[in-house]
Short mmCIF file of C-alpha atoms in Angstrom, two decimals:
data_model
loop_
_atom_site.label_atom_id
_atom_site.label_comp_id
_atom_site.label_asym_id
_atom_site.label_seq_id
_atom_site.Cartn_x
_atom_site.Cartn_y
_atom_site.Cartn_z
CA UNK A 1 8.05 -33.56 13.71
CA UNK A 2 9.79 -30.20 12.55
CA UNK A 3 8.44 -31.34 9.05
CA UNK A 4 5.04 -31.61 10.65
CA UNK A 5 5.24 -28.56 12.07
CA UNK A 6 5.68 -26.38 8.69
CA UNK A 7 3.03 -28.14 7.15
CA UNK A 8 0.48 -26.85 10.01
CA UNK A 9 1.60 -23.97 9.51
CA UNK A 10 1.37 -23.27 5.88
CA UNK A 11 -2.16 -24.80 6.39
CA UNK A 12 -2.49 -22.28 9.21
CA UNK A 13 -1.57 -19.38 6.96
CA UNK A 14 -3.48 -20.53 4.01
CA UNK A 15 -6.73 -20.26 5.57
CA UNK A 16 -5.93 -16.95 7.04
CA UNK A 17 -5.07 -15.84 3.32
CA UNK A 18 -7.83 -17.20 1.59
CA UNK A 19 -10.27 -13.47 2.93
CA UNK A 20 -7.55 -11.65 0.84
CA UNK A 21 -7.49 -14.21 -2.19
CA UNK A 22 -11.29 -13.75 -2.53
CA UNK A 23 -10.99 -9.56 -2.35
CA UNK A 24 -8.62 -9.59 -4.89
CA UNK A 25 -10.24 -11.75 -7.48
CA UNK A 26 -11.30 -9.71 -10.64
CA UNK A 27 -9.33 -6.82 -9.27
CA UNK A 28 -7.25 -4.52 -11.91
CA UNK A 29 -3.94 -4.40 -10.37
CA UNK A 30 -0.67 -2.16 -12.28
CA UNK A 31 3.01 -3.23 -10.70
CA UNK A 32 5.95 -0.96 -11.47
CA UNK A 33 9.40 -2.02 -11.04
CA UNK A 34 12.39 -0.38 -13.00
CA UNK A 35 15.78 -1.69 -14.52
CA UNK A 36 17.43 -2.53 -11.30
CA UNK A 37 14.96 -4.89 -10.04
CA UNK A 38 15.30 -6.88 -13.19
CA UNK A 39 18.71 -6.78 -12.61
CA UNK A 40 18.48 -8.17 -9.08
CA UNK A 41 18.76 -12.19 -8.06
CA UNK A 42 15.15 -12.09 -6.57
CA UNK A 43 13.92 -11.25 -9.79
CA UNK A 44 12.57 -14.70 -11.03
CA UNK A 45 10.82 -14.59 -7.68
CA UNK A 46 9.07 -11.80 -8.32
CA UNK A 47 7.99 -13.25 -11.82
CA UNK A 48 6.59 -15.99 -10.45
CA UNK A 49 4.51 -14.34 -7.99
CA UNK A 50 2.96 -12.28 -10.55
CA UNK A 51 2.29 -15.32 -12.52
CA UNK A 52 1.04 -16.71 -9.32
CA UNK A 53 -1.70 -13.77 -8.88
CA UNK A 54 -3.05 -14.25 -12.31
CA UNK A 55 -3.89 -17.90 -11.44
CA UNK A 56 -5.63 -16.58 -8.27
CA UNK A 57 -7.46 -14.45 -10.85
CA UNK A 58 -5.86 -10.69 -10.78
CA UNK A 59 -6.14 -8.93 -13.10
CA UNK A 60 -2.39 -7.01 -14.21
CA UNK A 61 -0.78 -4.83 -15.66
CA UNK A 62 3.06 -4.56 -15.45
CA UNK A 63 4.71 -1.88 -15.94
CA UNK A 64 8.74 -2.39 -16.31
CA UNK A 65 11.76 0.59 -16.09
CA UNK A 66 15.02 0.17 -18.44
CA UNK A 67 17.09 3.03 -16.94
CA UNK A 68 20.00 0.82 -15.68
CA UNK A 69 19.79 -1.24 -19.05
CA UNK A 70 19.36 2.26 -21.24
CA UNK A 71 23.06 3.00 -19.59
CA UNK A 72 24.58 0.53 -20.67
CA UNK A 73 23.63 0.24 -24.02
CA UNK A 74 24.58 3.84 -24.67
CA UNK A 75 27.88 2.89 -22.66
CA UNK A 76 28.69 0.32 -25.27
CA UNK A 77 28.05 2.96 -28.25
CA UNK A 78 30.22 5.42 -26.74
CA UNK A 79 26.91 7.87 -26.66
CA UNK A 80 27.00 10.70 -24.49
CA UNK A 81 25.12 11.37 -21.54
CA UNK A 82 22.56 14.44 -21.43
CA UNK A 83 20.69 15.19 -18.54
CA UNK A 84 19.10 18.82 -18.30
CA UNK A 85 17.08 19.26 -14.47
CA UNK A 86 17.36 15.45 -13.81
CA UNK A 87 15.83 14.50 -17.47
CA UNK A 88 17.54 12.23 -19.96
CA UNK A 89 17.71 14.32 -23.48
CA UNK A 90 16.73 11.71 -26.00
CA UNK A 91 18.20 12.43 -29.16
CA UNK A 92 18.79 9.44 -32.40
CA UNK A 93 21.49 7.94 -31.35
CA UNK A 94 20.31 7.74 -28.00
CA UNK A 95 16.66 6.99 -29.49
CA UNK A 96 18.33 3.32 -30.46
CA UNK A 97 20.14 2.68 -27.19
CA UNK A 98 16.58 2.92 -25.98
CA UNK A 99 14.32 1.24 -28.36
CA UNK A 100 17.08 -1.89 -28.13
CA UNK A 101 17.55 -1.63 -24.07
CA UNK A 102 13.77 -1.69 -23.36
CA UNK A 103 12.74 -4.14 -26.64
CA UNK A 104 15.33 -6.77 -25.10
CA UNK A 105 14.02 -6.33 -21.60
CA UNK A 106 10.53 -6.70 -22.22
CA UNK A 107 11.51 -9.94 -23.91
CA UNK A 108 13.09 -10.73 -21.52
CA UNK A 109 9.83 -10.53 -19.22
CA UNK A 110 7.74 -12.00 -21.53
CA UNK A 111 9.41 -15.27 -21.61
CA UNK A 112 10.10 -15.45 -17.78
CA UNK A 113 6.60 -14.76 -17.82
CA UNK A 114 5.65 -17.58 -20.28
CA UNK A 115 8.00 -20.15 -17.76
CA UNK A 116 5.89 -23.50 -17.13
CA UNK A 117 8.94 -25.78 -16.84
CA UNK A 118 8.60 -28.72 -14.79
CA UNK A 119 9.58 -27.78 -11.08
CA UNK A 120 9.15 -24.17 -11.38
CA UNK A 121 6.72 -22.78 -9.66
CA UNK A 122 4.16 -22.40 -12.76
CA UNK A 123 4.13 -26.11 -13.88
CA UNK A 124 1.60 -26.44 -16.06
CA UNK A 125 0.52 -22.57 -16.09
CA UNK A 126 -1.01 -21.13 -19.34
CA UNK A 127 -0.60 -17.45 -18.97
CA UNK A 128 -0.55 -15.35 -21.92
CA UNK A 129 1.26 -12.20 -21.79
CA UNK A 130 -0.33 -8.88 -23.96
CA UNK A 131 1.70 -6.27 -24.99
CA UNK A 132 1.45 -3.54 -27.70
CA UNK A 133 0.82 0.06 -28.88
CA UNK A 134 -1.21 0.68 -25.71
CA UNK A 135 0.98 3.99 -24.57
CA UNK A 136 0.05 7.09 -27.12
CA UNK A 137 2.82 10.08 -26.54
CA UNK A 138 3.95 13.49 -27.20
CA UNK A 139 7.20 15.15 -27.35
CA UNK A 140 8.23 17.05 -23.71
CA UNK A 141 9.01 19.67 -26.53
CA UNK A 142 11.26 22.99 -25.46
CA UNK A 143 11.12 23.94 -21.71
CA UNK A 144 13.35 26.58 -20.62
CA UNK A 145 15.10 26.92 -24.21
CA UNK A 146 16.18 22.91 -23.81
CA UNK A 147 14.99 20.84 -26.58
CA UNK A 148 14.52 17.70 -25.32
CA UNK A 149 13.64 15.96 -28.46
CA UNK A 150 12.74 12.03 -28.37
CA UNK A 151 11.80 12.51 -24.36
CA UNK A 152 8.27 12.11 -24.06
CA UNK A 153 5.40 11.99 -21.85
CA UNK A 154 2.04 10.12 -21.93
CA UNK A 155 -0.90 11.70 -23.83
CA UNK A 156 -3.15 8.92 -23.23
CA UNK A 157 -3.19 5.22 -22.44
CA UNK A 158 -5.82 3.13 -24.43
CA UNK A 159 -7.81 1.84 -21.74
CA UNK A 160 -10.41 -0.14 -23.80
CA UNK A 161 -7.50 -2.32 -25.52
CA UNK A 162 -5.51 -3.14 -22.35
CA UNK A 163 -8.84 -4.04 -20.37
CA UNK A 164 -10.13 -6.29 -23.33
CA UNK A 165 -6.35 -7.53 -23.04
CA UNK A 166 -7.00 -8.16 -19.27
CA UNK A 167 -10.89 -9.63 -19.94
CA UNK A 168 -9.35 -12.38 -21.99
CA UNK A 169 -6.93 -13.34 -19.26
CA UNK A 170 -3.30 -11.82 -20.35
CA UNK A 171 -0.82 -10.20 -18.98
CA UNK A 172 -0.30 -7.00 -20.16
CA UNK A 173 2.99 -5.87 -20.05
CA UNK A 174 3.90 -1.97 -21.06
CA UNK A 175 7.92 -0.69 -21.68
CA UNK A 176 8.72 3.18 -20.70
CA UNK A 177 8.17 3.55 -24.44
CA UNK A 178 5.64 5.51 -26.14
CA UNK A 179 3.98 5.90 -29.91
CA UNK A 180 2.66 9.26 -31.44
CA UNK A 181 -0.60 9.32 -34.04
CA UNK A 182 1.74 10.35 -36.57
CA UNK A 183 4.73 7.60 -36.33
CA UNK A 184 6.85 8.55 -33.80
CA UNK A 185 8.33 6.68 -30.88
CA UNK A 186 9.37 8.69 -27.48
CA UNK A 187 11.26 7.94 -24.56
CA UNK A 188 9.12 7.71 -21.19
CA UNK A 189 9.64 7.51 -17.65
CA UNK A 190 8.63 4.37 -16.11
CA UNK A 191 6.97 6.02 -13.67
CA UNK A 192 4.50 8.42 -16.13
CA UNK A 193 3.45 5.43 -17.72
CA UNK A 194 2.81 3.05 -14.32
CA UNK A 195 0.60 6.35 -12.86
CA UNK A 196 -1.40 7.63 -16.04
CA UNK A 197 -2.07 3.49 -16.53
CA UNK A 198 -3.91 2.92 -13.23
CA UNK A 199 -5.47 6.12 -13.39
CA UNK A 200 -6.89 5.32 -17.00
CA UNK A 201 -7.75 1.81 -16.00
CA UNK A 202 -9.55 3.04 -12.82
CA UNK A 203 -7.03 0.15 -11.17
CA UNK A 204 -7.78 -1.24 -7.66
CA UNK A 205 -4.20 -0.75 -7.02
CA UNK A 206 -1.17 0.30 -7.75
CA UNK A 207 1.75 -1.85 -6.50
CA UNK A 208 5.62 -0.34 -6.59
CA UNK A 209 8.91 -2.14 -6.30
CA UNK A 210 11.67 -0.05 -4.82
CA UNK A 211 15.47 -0.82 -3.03
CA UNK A 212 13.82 -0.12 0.33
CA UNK A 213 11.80 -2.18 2.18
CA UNK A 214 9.03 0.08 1.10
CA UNK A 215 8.59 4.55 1.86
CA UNK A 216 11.06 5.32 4.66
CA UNK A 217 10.36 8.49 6.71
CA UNK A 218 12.84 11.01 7.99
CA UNK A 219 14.09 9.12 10.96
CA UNK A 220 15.07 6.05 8.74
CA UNK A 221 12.22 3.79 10.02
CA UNK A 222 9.41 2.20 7.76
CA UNK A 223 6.15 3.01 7.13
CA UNK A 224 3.50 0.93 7.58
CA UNK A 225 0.46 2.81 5.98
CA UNK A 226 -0.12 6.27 5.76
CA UNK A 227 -2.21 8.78 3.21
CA UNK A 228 -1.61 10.22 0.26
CA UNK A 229 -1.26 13.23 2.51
CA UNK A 230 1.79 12.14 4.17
CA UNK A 231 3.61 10.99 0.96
CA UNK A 232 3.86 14.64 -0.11
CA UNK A 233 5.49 15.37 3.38
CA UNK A 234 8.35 12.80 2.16
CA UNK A 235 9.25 14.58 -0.99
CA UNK A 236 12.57 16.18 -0.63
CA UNK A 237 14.48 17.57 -3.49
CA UNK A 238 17.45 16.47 -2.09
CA UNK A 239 16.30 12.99 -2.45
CA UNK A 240 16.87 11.42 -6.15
CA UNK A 241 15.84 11.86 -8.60
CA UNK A 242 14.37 8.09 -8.84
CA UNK A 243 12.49 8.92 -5.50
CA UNK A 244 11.10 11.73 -6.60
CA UNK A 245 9.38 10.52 -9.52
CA UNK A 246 8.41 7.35 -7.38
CA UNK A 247 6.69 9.79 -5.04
CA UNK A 248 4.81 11.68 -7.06
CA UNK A 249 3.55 8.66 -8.98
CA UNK A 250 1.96 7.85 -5.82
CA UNK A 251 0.55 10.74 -5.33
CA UNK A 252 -0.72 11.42 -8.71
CA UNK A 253 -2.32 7.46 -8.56
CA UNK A 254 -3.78 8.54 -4.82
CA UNK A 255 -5.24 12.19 -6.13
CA UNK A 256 -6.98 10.60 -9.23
CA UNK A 257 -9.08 7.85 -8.47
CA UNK A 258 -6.71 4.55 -7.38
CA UNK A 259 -7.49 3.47 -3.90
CA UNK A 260 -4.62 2.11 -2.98
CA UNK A 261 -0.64 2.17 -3.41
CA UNK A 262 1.67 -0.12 -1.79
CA UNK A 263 5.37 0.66 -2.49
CA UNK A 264 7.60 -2.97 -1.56
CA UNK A 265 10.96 -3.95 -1.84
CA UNK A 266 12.13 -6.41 -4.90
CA UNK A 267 15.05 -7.78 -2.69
CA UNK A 268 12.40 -10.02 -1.12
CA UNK A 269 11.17 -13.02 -2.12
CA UNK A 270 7.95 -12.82 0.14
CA UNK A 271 7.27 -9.02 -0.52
CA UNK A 272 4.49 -9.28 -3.15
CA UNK A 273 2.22 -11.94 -2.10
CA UNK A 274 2.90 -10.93 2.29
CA UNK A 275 1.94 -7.20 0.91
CA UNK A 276 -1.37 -8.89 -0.18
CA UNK A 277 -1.99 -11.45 1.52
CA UNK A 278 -1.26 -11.26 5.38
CA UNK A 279 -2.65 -8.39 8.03
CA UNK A 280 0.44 -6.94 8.28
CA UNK A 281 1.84 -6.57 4.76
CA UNK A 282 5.78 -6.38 3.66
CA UNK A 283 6.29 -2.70 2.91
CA UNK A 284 3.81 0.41 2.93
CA UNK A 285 0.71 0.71 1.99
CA UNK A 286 -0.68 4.12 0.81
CA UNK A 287 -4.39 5.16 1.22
CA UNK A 288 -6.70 7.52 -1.11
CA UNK A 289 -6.70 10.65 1.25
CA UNK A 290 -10.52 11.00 2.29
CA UNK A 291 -12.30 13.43 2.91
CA UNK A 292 -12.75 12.78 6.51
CA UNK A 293 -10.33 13.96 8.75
CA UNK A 294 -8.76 11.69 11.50
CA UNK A 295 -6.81 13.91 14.70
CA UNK A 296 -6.30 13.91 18.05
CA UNK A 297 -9.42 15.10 19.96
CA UNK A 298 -9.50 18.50 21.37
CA UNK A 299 -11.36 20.56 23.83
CA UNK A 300 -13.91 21.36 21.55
CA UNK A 301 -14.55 17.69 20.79
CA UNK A 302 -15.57 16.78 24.37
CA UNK A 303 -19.47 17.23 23.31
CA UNK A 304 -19.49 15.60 19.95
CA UNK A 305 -17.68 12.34 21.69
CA UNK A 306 -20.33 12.42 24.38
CA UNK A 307 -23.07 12.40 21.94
CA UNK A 308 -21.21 9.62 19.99
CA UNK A 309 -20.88 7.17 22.80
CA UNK A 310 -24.09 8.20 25.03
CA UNK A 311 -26.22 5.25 23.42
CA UNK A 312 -23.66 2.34 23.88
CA UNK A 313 -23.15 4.27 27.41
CA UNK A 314 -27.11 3.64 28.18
CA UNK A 315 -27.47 -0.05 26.33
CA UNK A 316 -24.13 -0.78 29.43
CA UNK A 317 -22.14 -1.52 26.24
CA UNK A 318 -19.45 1.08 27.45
CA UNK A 319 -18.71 2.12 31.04
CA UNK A 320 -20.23 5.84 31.24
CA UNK A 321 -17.96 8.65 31.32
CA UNK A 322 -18.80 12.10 32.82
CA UNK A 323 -17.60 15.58 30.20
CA UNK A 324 -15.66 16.66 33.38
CA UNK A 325 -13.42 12.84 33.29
CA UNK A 326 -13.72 13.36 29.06
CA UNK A 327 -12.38 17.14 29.63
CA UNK A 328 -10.01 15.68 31.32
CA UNK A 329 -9.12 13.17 29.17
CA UNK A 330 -9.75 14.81 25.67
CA UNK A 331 -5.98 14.55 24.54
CA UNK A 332 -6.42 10.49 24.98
CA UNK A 333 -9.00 10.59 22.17
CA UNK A 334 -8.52 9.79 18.63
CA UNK A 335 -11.39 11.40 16.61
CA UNK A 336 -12.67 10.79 12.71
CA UNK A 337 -14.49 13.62 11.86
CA UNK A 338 -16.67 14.10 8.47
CA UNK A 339 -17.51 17.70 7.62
CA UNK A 340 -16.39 18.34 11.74
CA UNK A 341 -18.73 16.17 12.71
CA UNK A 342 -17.31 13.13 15.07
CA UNK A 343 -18.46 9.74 13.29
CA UNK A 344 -15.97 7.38 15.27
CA UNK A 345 -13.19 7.67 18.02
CA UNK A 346 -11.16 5.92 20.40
CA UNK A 347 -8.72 6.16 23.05
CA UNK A 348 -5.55 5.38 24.11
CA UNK A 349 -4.20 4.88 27.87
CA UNK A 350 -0.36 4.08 27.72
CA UNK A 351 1.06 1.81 30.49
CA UNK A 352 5.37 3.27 29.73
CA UNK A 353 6.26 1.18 32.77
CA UNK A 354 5.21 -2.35 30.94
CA UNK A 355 5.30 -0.61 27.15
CA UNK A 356 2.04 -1.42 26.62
CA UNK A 357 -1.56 0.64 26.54
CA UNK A 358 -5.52 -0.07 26.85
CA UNK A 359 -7.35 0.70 23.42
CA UNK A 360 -10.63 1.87 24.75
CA UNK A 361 -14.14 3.44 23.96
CA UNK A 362 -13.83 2.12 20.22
CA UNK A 363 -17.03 3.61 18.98
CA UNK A 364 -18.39 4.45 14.98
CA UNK A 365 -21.47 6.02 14.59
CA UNK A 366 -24.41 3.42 12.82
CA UNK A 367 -24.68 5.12 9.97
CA UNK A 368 -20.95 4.95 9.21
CA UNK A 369 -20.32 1.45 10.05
CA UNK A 370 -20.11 -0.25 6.67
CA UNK A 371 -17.04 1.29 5.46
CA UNK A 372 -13.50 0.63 6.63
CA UNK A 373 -13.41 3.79 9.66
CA UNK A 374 -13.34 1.10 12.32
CA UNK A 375 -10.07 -0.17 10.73
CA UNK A 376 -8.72 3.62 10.12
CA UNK A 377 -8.95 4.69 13.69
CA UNK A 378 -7.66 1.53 15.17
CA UNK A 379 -4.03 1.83 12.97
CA UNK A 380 -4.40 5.49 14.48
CA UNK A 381 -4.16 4.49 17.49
CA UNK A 382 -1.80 1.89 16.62
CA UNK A 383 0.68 4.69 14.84
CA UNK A 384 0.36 6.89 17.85
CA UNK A 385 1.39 3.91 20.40
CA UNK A 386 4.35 3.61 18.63
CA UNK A 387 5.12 6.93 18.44
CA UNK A 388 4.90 6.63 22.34
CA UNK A 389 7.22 3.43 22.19
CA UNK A 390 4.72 1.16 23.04
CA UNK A 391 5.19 -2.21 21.60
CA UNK A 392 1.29 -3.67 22.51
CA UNK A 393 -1.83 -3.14 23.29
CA UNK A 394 -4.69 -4.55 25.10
CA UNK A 395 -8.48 -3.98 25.43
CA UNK A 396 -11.42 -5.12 27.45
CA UNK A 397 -14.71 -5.89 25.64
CA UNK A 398 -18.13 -7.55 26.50
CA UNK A 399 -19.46 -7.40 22.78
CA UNK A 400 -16.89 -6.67 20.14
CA UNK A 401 -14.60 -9.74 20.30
CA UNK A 402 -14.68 -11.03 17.10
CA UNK A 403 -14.20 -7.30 15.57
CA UNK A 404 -11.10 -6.86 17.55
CA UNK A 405 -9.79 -10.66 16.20
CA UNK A 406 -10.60 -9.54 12.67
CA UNK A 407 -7.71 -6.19 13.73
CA UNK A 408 -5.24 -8.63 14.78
CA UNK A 409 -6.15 -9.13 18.71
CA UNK A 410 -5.65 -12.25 20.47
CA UNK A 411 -7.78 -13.23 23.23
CA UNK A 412 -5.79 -14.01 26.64
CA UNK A 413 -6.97 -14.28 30.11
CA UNK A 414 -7.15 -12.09 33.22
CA UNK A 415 -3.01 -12.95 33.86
CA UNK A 416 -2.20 -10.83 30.59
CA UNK A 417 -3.36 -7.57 31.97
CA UNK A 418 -0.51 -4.85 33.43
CA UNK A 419 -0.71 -5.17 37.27
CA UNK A 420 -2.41 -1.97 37.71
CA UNK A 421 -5.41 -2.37 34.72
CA UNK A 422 -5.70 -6.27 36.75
CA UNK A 423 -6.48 -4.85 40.07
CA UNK A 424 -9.56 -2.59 38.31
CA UNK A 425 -10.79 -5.08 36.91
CA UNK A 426 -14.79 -5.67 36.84
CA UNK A 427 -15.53 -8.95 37.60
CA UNK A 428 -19.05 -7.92 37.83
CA UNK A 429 -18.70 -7.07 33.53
CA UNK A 430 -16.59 -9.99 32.83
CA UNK A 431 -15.06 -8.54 30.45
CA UNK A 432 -12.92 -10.66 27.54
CA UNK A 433 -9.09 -9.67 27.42
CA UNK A 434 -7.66 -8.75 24.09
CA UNK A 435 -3.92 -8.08 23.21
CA UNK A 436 -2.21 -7.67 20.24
CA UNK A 437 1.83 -6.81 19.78
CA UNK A 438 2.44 -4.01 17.59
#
């Protein structure tokens, strides 16, 4: 029966994963992991997702670190360690620790990557892996009277090979290494390359592999999503140096062009495909800041709201509201605002008692309805219920149903409604009850 049970299920989630197989089909995708995550048990795990996601036709580009491995092949040579403002100082001897770290670990990853051995999870797979000159480089030169000699950073990436790489149905896979016009090979961070590739590729996304369960925030808790905005709130330079650089790879990615980030842990065997494939993701995911502005409503929002919601007010859509209740109520209201004009809002009435609060007067404005602002207000209201320690919410609708089931709600009856929402309720509107757990 138990037996029985799992196989419903994975039917179950399947079908609920098969919206997110289609979106992602033909999509340009560039994963970063460093040293340590090759390092790590889950690793084959991770390989086989990403040969997984090719099947399911992704496009990708992996990107792959060698710090960890760098280490210890200068370890073994007895090299010495040079590190000027958090930069390794690549000079010849330390030139071959790197060239022989990184060429072992990328074929290392190529032939994980070529794995189609009976009862692995690629049986039968045919999935060609690309790699090559793709990374042109120049010298970090002098700063600050330090020569840091073989340390590089990327000058360009050649776009038009790795995407007729990607066209014929590799894998491309790039090392933290780098290749000058005139001969030369330089030492690159991981994360340089990972950034400057998505933003040359124009990539749909740009997916990270860190320690964490994905970008923690100052009180130790995860993120779920946030903008690019918030990410530069999180840099500290009294983080490491690692973190830094993962940072400001997102950033960069997020300020030129790639839509979205996710940053996910490679301790989990689930991470990858959850982050992609399920409502509620694995780690963080990272949004292209826009240009319109979501905030809390203030006083000075009362008469763009009422002009928002005044024709689903007179088509009985939404119950009417009066500018001396919406004065009243102003700080409730979540607004998006494009050039300070309101184009969507909604509000939020906590219940503390039962830790739960009513989502209500969801409204975008019909000329703004085909993007994804519905979606953006509702995890703003979601982010700001937690903040208030509220661990659901509910909503009553007469039209909307099946928008709210696409954000995660559940339909339940009348019972499911806090005692004091129940007693004011309309029978006359029969309205459907929505809840979803947060």
């Amino acid at each position: 029966m138990k037996s029985m049970d799992n196989n419903i299920n994975n039917v179950k989630w399947f079908r609920n994963a098969a919206p997110y197989i289609n979106a992602h089909r033909g999509k340009t995708v560039v994963l970063m992991f460093g040293g340590e995550a090759v390092l790590h048990p889950n690793f084959a795990n991770i390989i086989h997702d990403i040969s997984l996601l090719r099947s399911l036709g992704v496009k990708l580009v992996v990107v792959h670190g060698a710090r960890p491995q760098i280490e210890e092949r200068m370890a073994q040579r007895d090299i010495e360690r040079k590190i000027e403002k958090n930069v390794r100082i690549t000079d010849a001897e330390t030139l071959v620790a790197v060239k022989d770290a990184t060429g072992s670990l990328r074929l290392h990853i190529e032939a994980l990557l070529s794995t189609g051995l009976v009862n692995s999870p690629m049986h039968g797979s045919q999935i060609r892996v690309s790699t090559g000159n793709f990374v042109i480089a120049k010298p970090m030169g002098v700063r600050d009277g330090v020569d840091y000699k073989y340390t590089g950073v990327v000058r360009r990436i050649d776009s038009d090979g790795i995407n007729m790489q990607l066209n014929y149905g590799s894998i491309v896979l790039l090392s933290p290494i780098g290749y000058s016009p005139t001969g030369e090979v330089f030492n690159l961070a991981l994360e340089d390359v990972a950034a400057q590739t998505a933003i040359a590729l124009k990539a749909d996304k740009l997916i990270t592999f860190t320690e964490d369960e994905g970008l923690i925030d100052n009180t130790g808790e995860l993120i779920k999503s946030c903008s690019v905005r918030t990410v530069k709130t999180l840099l500290d330079e009294k983080d490491c140096h690692v973190r830094q650089l993962l940072l400001r790879a997102i950033i960069q990615s997020g300020e030129n062009g790639v839509e979205r980030c996710h940053c996910i842990s490679y301790q989990s065997d689930t991470a990858l495909l959850q982050e992609l494939f399920t409502r509620d993701g694995a780690g963080t995911l990272i949004a292209k800041d826009h240009k319109e502005l979501i905030a809390v409503a203030s006083i000075d929002d009362v008469a763009g709201i009422l002009e928002l919601i005044q024709p689903l007010e007179e088509e009985g859509v939404l119950v009417k509201r009066s500018r001396e209740l919406l004065e009243v109520e102003i700080g409730r209201f979540i607004v998006l605002k494009k050039e300070d004009v309101i184009i969507a809002c909604a509000a939020l009435y906590p219940y503390p008692e039962v830790a739960t609060g009513e989502v209500a007067c969801v409204v975008i404005h019909p000329d703004y309805r085909n993007g994804n602002r519905g979606e953006r207000v509702m995890q703003a209201v979601e982010l700001e219920a937690k903040m208030q320690g509220l661990s659901s919410l509910f909503l009553l609708t007469t039209v909307s149903g099946h928008w709210f089931r696409e954000q995660g709600f559940i339909e339940k009856n009348l019972d499911a409604l806090p005692e004091g929402k129940k007693q004011m309720y309309n029978f006359q509107r029969n309205s459907q009850v929505f809840i979803k757990h947060i």
